[in-house]
């Protein structure tokens, strides 16, 4: 990154003015599209609210417009529409609706997996896969361990090759989990075993990729340790101390449960 | 309740907590956890309170409050550690602290700076607490006269003012965020006729969207994405030798401490406006009123003390509208309101009747939480500094797991999780486009209050809007809302500045004449 303090004064100011103006146009351009989306949302809300009972009777109660369940959503939809129009007007006045010309000029183009937008997409993908695929299907402790390992590895070790590796690992695990969860299987913990297999495979490949760098191998060991330790601490707190049943209790939690039962029986 | 009775309840609450070792451990532990949350860049007081709420689910109200308030006070103070030692504020509230704290640490006065912030934060929290106990009963009593008209307008005012004051870009964006929050609050069966609104045939949505998963999603996910996206790398902390209370140094800046505490309380009491604004306003005021403004930004203790006193005094201020009107004063207070509702307590004017000791007990807890923060700050500062070496790429994924398990644990519903992610992503996208998030969550919380009271008010007046203009408080609120909105309209701004110029011109023209009269 260029240190702005090192630039000569006039050039620095001109650059700042250019980038400030460019930034404003880019922001207004985003505002232009957002306001259109918000207008659409306001319109959809308005249309849906108009289907709610207004003055007709509902549940045996004769309605008046001022007690209608539509009143508040309608007010919100109309106000949202009006404010979105104001935002649209400001975006157009500030040049946000103009055809894009040099917005991308001068913007640094980082390589695919290292760019900021790619990192954002990867983070969203990991969180999405964890919530929508791992948590509802796999033992919570295993789902969390797998998520932590896949998520921490590329961001902590900061090696570009690890982003596609962990992402592909997560997607393959997701596909296998989806396929297996729709098929009857004799193996009780089949999905948990998929998670363990994914974790071991990705860890092995990562270790193989990093084998020439002792510092990175050390970091990988830390990731493995954290990924295993955190669920082993969190799950007993929630399951056995706060008595919260976890979304899926499989291989690990059943084993913990058996252990706790044995300990209490002995105690 | 008279003063003696209140004092007795206060002393009893303090005694009850201090004689219970488990409570003391919880108080100190939560405060320490709060300091760590505040100290780690990427984690905030709001997120800390949100995640801790899930752990307090099975506790009784008093125990939960001890834990949550200690976390809140600790986290607001904890933001000063990285601000002073590595020039990266741990929370937005600590940003002004970095201005003078880091130069002090660079001069080898890191320990002194930490000692001063610890004592200043302690004093700030206590002044905020005094303001809470002094003002809340008065507001509560006045609020008992409120009817549906006033409650609807109060909810509207809360959303509009927080949208207006928290917008970094166009003010419309704050209002849009508030409206989106209100829109989210309409999901589920309405409270008067139980008609399902925007449930899309899903029975799980009949009860509406749960507040806590929305809060966790809106605050945790954007924070995780932003910090990991920007690869926030922490520098090595400046060395710290000893941390002492620095009473003498704080006493030398007493006028800054007292003024900043009042600024903090005042800003805290404004719905949705939090500790960060209090810190900056107080810092700016201290600089403007100083005989040596040029020293600010170069390690001036007055700057450090001002921002830290104000952001901790803001806590008491933020709890004033929360306890008396059910309107949270700051983002962490929004979360605290969610936690109180989870424990079956609905803050508002009726709380003085349904739970007459609540306010005094809360005050006692704040006093103990500030003491716990001071003790932790004095004796465990060096351990907190060690935490600054933990990379964000390790602790943020752990925060993601905590957010997931926390959101699930509250309703034991996967739907909460499924909603948390899109809300979090939407909050991130909105945040990137300079939409503030506080009005959105305030909208989600105040939406049901606004909806129900609007319809009740109209029911009373049989559909006539005149009811809103017939009550003095209601009329005052309408005037404030209209002025707040009008103050953002360019035509009004132009008219106001023209009026001001005309007024000044007349005043200036009149001056010599008066002078001449005087001479005569």
PDB file of N, CA and C in Angstrom, chain A residues 31-90:
ATOM      1  N   UNK A  31     -26.127   3.083  -4.445  1.00  0.00           N
ATOM      2  CA  UNK A  31     -27.392   3.594  -3.888  1.00  0.00           C
ATOM      3  C   UNK A  31     -28.505   3.555  -4.932  1.00  0.00           C
ATOM      4  N   UNK A  32     -28.119   3.817  -6.206  1.00  0.00           N
ATOM      5  CA  UNK A  32     -29.089   3.810  -7.288  1.00  0.00           C
ATOM      6  C   UNK A  32     -29.752   2.428  -7.382  1.00  0.00           C
ATOM      7  N   UNK A  33     -28.925   1.399  -7.415  1.00  0.00           N
ATOM      8  CA  UNK A  33     -29.468   0.037  -7.525  1.00  0.00           C
ATOM      9  C   UNK A  33     -30.189  -0.383  -6.241  1.00  0.00           C
ATOM     10  N   UNK A  34     -29.624   0.020  -5.100  1.00  0.00           N
ATOM     11  CA  UNK A  34     -30.267  -0.338  -3.826  1.00  0.00           C
ATOM     12  C   UNK A  34     -31.647   0.296  -3.728  1.00  0.00           C
ATOM     13  N   UNK A  35     -31.735   1.564  -4.152  1.00  0.00           N
ATOM     14  CA  UNK A  35     -33.033   2.226  -4.035  1.00  0.00           C
ATOM     15  C   UNK A  35     -34.067   1.549  -4.934  1.00  0.00           C
ATOM     16  N   UNK A  36     -33.601   1.070  -6.094  1.00  0.00           N
ATOM     17  CA  UNK A  36     -34.538   0.349  -6.970  1.00  0.00           C
ATOM     18  C   UNK A  36     -35.005  -0.944  -6.293  1.00  0.00           C
ATOM     19  N   UNK A  37     -34.039  -1.641  -5.683  1.00  0.00           N
ATOM     20  CA  UNK A  37     -34.388  -2.887  -4.978  1.00  0.00           C
ATOM     21  C   UNK A  37     -35.335  -2.596  -3.824  1.00  0.00           C
ATOM     22  N   UNK A  38     -35.072  -1.497  -3.111  1.00  0.00           N
ATOM     23  CA  UNK A  38     -35.937  -1.136  -1.974  1.00  0.00           C
ATOM     24  C   UNK A  38     -37.336  -0.753  -2.446  1.00  0.00           C
ATOM     25  N   UNK A  39     -37.396  -0.081  -3.593  1.00  0.00           N
ATOM     26  CA  UNK A  39     -38.707   0.280  -4.156  1.00  0.00           C
ATOM     27  C   UNK A  39     -39.502  -0.980  -4.483  1.00  0.00           C
ATOM     28  N   UNK A  40     -38.778  -1.956  -5.026  1.00  0.00           N
ATOM     29  CA  UNK A  40     -39.401  -3.237  -5.367  1.00  0.00           C
ATOM     30  C   UNK A  40     -39.922  -3.912  -4.090  1.00  0.00           C
ATOM     31  N   UNK A  41     -39.094  -3.880  -3.055  1.00  0.00           N
ATOM     32  CA  UNK A  41     -39.479  -4.481  -1.769  1.00  0.00           C
ATOM     33  C   UNK A  41     -40.700  -3.770  -1.202  1.00  0.00           C
ATOM     34  N   UNK A  42     -40.682  -2.439  -1.271  1.00  0.00           N
ATOM     35  CA  UNK A  42     -41.813  -1.658  -0.750  1.00  0.00           C
ATOM     36  C   UNK A  42     -43.082  -1.996  -1.526  1.00  0.00           C
ATOM     37  N   UNK A  43     -42.926  -2.138  -2.835  1.00  0.00           N
ATOM     38  CA  UNK A  43     -44.079  -2.460  -3.674  1.00  0.00           C
ATOM     39  C   UNK A  43     -44.616  -3.856  -3.326  1.00  0.00           C
ATOM     40  N   UNK A  44     -43.702  -4.829  -3.154  1.00  0.00           N
ATOM     41  CA  UNK A  44     -44.112  -6.202  -2.809  1.00  0.00           C
ATOM     42  C   UNK A  44     -44.828  -6.207  -1.458  1.00  0.00           C
ATOM     43  N   UNK A  45     -44.290  -5.435  -0.510  1.00  0.00           N
ATOM     44  CA  UNK A  45     -44.893  -5.372   0.825  1.00  0.00           C
ATOM     45  C   UNK A  45     -46.284  -4.744   0.755  1.00  0.00           C
ATOM     46  N   UNK A  46     -46.383  -3.707  -0.070  1.00  0.00           N
ATOM     47  CA  UNK A  46     -47.665  -3.029  -0.260  1.00  0.00           C
ATOM     48  C   UNK A  46     -48.694  -3.982  -0.861  1.00  0.00           C
ATOM     49  N   UNK A  47     -48.258  -4.706  -1.899  1.00  0.00           N
ATOM     50  CA  UNK A  47     -49.168  -5.628  -2.588  1.00  0.00           C
ATOM     51  C   UNK A  47     -49.633  -6.722  -1.635  1.00  0.00           C
ATOM     52  N   UNK A  48     -48.694  -7.270  -0.850  1.00  0.00           N
ATOM     53  CA  UNK A  48     -49.042  -8.351   0.080  1.00  0.00           C
ATOM     54  C   UNK A  48     -49.951  -7.814   1.196  1.00  0.00           C
ATOM     55  N   UNK A  49     -49.638  -6.607   1.687  1.00  0.00           N
ATOM     56  CA  UNK A  49     -50.436  -6.026   2.780  1.00  0.00           C
ATOM     57  C   UNK A  49     -51.881  -5.790   2.342  1.00  0.00           C
ATOM     58  N   UNK A  50     -52.054  -5.468   1.053  1.00  0.00           N
ATOM     59  CA  UNK A  50     -53.418  -5.204   0.565  1.00  0.00           C
ATOM     60  C   UNK A  50     -54.277  -6.467   0.556  1.00  0.00           C
ATOM     61  N   UNK A  51     -53.625  -7.646   0.683  1.00  0.00           N
ATOM     62  CA  UNK A  51     -54.410  -8.900   0.729  1.00  0.00           C
ATOM     63  C   UNK A  51     -54.880  -9.194   2.167  1.00  0.00           C
ATOM     64  N   UNK A  52     -54.358  -8.450   3.163  1.00  0.00           N
ATOM     65  CA  UNK A  52     -54.780  -8.677   4.551  1.00  0.00           C
ATOM     66  C   UNK A  52     -56.173  -8.067   4.742  1.00  0.00           C
ATOM     67  N   UNK A  53     -56.964  -8.618   5.720  1.00  0.00           N
ATOM     68  CA  UNK A  53     -58.319  -8.073   5.916  1.00  0.00           C
ATOM     69  C   UNK A  53     -58.290  -6.587   6.296  1.00  0.00           C
ATOM     70  N   UNK A  54     -59.073  -5.803   5.570  1.00  0.00           N
ATOM     71  CA  UNK A  54     -59.077  -4.355   5.834  1.00  0.00           C
ATOM     72  C   UNK A  54     -60.342  -3.958   6.606  1.00  0.00           C
ATOM     73  N   UNK A  55     -61.476  -4.037   5.915  1.00  0.00           N
ATOM     74  CA  UNK A  55     -62.715  -3.664   6.609  1.00  0.00           C
ATOM     75  C   UNK A  55     -63.675  -4.843   6.689  1.00  0.00           C
ATOM     76  N   UNK A  56     -63.299  -5.972   6.059  1.00  0.00           N
ATOM     77  CA  UNK A  56     -64.155  -7.146   6.139  1.00  0.00           C
ATOM     78  C   UNK A  56     -63.901  -7.862   7.460  1.00  0.00           C
ATOM     79  N   UNK A  57     -64.723  -8.863   7.788  1.00  0.00           N
ATOM     80  CA  UNK A  57     -64.571  -9.502   9.094  1.00  0.00           C
ATOM     81  C   UNK A  57     -63.528 -10.621   9.021  1.00  0.00           C
ATOM     82  N   UNK A  58     -62.791 -10.782  10.139  1.00  0.00           N
ATOM     83  CA  UNK A  58     -61.802 -11.860  10.226  1.00  0.00           C
ATOM     84  C   UNK A  58     -61.981 -12.521  11.591  1.00  0.00           C
ATOM     85  N   UNK A  59     -62.123 -13.864  11.580  1.00  0.00           N
ATOM     86  CA  UNK A  59     -62.293 -14.608  12.827  1.00  0.00           C
ATOM     87  C   UNK A  59     -63.542 -14.180  13.583  1.00  0.00           C
ATOM     88  N   UNK A  60     -64.580 -13.828  12.860  1.00  0.00           N
ATOM     89  CA  UNK A  60     -65.834 -13.454  13.516  1.00  0.00           C
ATOM     90  C   UNK A  60     -65.879 -12.013  13.997  1.00  0.00           C
ATOM     91  N   UNK A  61     -64.753 -11.270  13.811  1.00  0.00           N
ATOM     92  CA  UNK A  61     -64.722  -9.878  14.279  1.00  0.00           C
ATOM     93  C   UNK A  61     -64.861  -8.951  13.085  1.00  0.00           C
ATOM     94  N   UNK A  62     -65.806  -8.035  13.190  1.00  0.00           N
ATOM     95  CA  UNK A  62     -65.964  -7.064  12.104  1.00  0.00           C
ATOM     96  C   UNK A  62     -64.836  -6.031  12.214  1.00  0.00           C
ATOM     97  N   UNK A  63     -64.188  -5.816  11.087  1.00  0.00           N
ATOM     98  CA  UNK A  63     -62.987  -4.993  11.097  1.00  0.00           C
ATOM     99  C   UNK A  63     -63.282  -3.535  10.759  1.00  0.00           C
ATOM    100  N   UNK A  64     -62.466  -2.671  11.266  1.00  0.00           N
ATOM    101  CA  UNK A  64     -62.463  -1.271  10.817  1.00  0.00           C
ATOM    102  C   UNK A  64     -61.059  -1.020  10.298  1.00  0.00           C
ATOM    103  N   UNK A  65     -60.888  -0.044   9.425  1.00  0.00           N
ATOM    104  CA  UNK A  65     -59.576   0.131   8.798  1.00  0.00           C
ATOM    105  C   UNK A  65     -58.475   0.396   9.826  1.00  0.00           C
ATOM    106  N   UNK A  66     -58.853   1.063  10.931  1.00  0.00           N
ATOM    107  CA  UNK A  66     -57.825   1.454  11.895  1.00  0.00           C
ATOM    108  C   UNK A  66     -57.388   0.337  12.830  1.00  0.00           C
ATOM    109  N   UNK A  67     -58.076  -0.804  12.820  1.00  0.00           N
ATOM    110  CA  UNK A  67     -57.572  -1.946  13.598  1.00  0.00           C
ATOM    111  C   UNK A  67     -57.099  -3.064  12.672  1.00  0.00           C
ATOM    112  N   UNK A  68     -57.119  -2.792  11.386  1.00  0.00           N
ATOM    113  CA  UNK A  68     -56.729  -3.817  10.423  1.00  0.00           C
ATOM    114  C   UNK A  68     -55.260  -4.220  10.586  1.00  0.00           C
ATOM    115  N   UNK A  69     -54.945  -5.529  10.470  1.00  0.00           N
ATOM    116  CA  UNK A  69     -53.531  -5.955  10.541  1.00  0.00           C
ATOM    117  C   UNK A  69     -52.711  -5.408   9.377  1.00  0.00           C
ATOM    118  N   UNK A  70     -53.420  -4.830   8.393  1.00  0.00           N
ATOM    119  CA  UNK A  70     -52.698  -4.294   7.225  1.00  0.00           C
ATOM    120  C   UNK A  70     -52.189  -2.880   7.464  1.00  0.00           C
ATOM    121  N   UNK A  71     -52.752  -2.196   8.487  1.00  0.00           N
ATOM    122  CA  UNK A  71     -52.466  -0.765   8.661  1.00  0.00           C
ATOM    123  C   UNK A  71     -50.971  -0.470   8.821  1.00  0.00           C
ATOM    124  N   UNK A  72     -50.343  -1.174   9.736  1.00  0.00           N
ATOM    125  CA  UNK A  72     -48.939  -0.892  10.033  1.00  0.00           C
ATOM    126  C   UNK A  72     -48.020  -1.284   8.858  1.00  0.00           C
ATOM    127  N   UNK A  73     -48.176  -2.524   8.316  1.00  0.00           N
ATOM    128  CA  UNK A  73     -47.329  -2.860   7.152  1.00  0.00           C
ATOM    129  C   UNK A  73     -47.526  -1.907   5.976  1.00  0.00           C
ATOM    130  N   UNK A  74     -48.785  -1.468   5.794  1.00  0.00           N
ATOM    131  CA  UNK A  74     -49.047  -0.521   4.696  1.00  0.00           C
ATOM    132  C   UNK A  74     -48.307   0.796   4.925  1.00  0.00           C
ATOM    133  N   UNK A  75     -48.358   1.258   6.179  1.00  0.00           N
ATOM    134  CA  UNK A  75     -47.667   2.524   6.497  1.00  0.00           C
ATOM    135  C   UNK A  75     -46.166   2.375   6.251  1.00  0.00           C
ATOM    136  N   UNK A  76     -45.618   1.220   6.666  1.00  0.00           N
ATOM    137  CA  UNK A  76     -44.171   1.008   6.479  1.00  0.00           C
ATOM    138  C   UNK A  76     -43.841   0.966   4.986  1.00  0.00           C
ATOM    139  N   UNK A  77     -44.662   0.213   4.238  1.00  0.00           N
ATOM    140  CA  UNK A  77     -44.389   0.057   2.803  1.00  0.00           C
ATOM    141  C   UNK A  77     -44.427   1.411   2.094  1.00  0.00           C
ATOM    142  N   UNK A  78     -45.427   2.226   2.428  1.00  0.00           N
ATOM    143  CA  UNK A  78     -45.549   3.535   1.765  1.00  0.00           C
ATOM    144  C   UNK A  78     -44.353   4.426   2.139  1.00  0.00           C
ATOM    145  N   UNK A  79     -44.015   4.432   3.445  1.00  0.00           N
ATOM    146  CA  UNK A  79     -42.891   5.276   3.874  1.00  0.00           C
ATOM    147  C   UNK A  79     -41.589   4.784   3.251  1.00  0.00           C
ATOM    148  N   UNK A  80     -41.405   3.465   3.243  1.00  0.00           N
ATOM    149  CA  UNK A  80     -40.180   2.908   2.654  1.00  0.00           C
ATOM    150  C   UNK A  80     -40.076   3.289   1.179  1.00  0.00           C
ATOM    151  N   UNK A  81     -41.222   3.215   0.486  1.00  0.00           N
ATOM    152  CA  UNK A  81     -41.239   3.597  -0.924  1.00  0.00           C
ATOM    153  C   UNK A  81     -40.840   5.058  -1.113  1.00  0.00           C
ATOM    154  N   UNK A  82     -41.390   5.923  -0.260  1.00  0.00           N
ATOM    155  CA  UNK A  82     -41.097   7.368  -0.376  1.00  0.00           C
ATOM    156  C   UNK A  82     -39.620   7.663  -0.095  1.00  0.00           C
ATOM    157  N   UNK A  83     -39.099   7.066   0.980  1.00  0.00           N
ATOM    158  CA  UNK A  83     -37.694   7.330   1.331  1.00  0.00           C
ATOM    159  C   UNK A  83     -36.771   6.739   0.250  1.00  0.00           C
ATOM    160  N   UNK A  84     -37.167   5.598  -0.310  1.00  0.00           N
ATOM    161  CA  UNK A  84     -36.361   5.001  -1.390  1.00  0.00           C
ATOM    162  C   UNK A  84     -36.344   5.925  -2.611  1.00  0.00           C
ATOM    163  N   UNK A  85     -37.488   6.566  -2.858  1.00  0.00           N
ATOM    164  CA  UNK A  85     -37.544   7.518  -3.981  1.00  0.00           C
ATOM    165  C   UNK A  85     -36.601   8.698  -3.740  1.00  0.00           C
ATOM    166  N   UNK A  86     -36.546   9.150  -2.485  1.00  0.00           N
ATOM    167  CA  UNK A  86     -35.630  10.251  -2.138  1.00  0.00           C
ATOM    168  C   UNK A  86     -34.177   9.811  -2.359  1.00  0.00           C
ATOM    169  N   UNK A  87     -33.897   8.568  -1.967  1.00  0.00           N
ATOM    170  CA  UNK A  87     -32.536   8.042  -2.141  1.00  0.00           C
ATOM    171  C   UNK A  87     -32.203   7.916  -3.637  1.00  0.00           C
ATOM    172  N   UNK A  88     -33.200   7.465  -4.401  1.00  0.00           N
ATOM    173  CA  UNK A  88     -33.019   7.332  -5.844  1.00  0.00           C
ATOM    174  C   UNK A  88     -32.721   8.700  -6.481  1.00  0.00           C
ATOM    175  N   UNK A  89     -33.471   9.707  -6.019  1.00  0.00           N
ATOM    176  CA  UNK A  89     -33.282  11.061  -6.540  1.00  0.00           C
ATOM    177  C   UNK A  89     -31.867  11.544  -6.230  1.00  0.00           C
ATOM    178  N   UNK A  90     -31.416  11.332  -4.997  1.00  0.00           N
ATOM    179  CA  UNK A  90     -30.079  11.784  -4.603  1.00  0.00           C
ATOM    180  C   UNK A  90     -29.014  11.039  -5.423  1.00  0.00           C
TER     181      UNK A  90
END
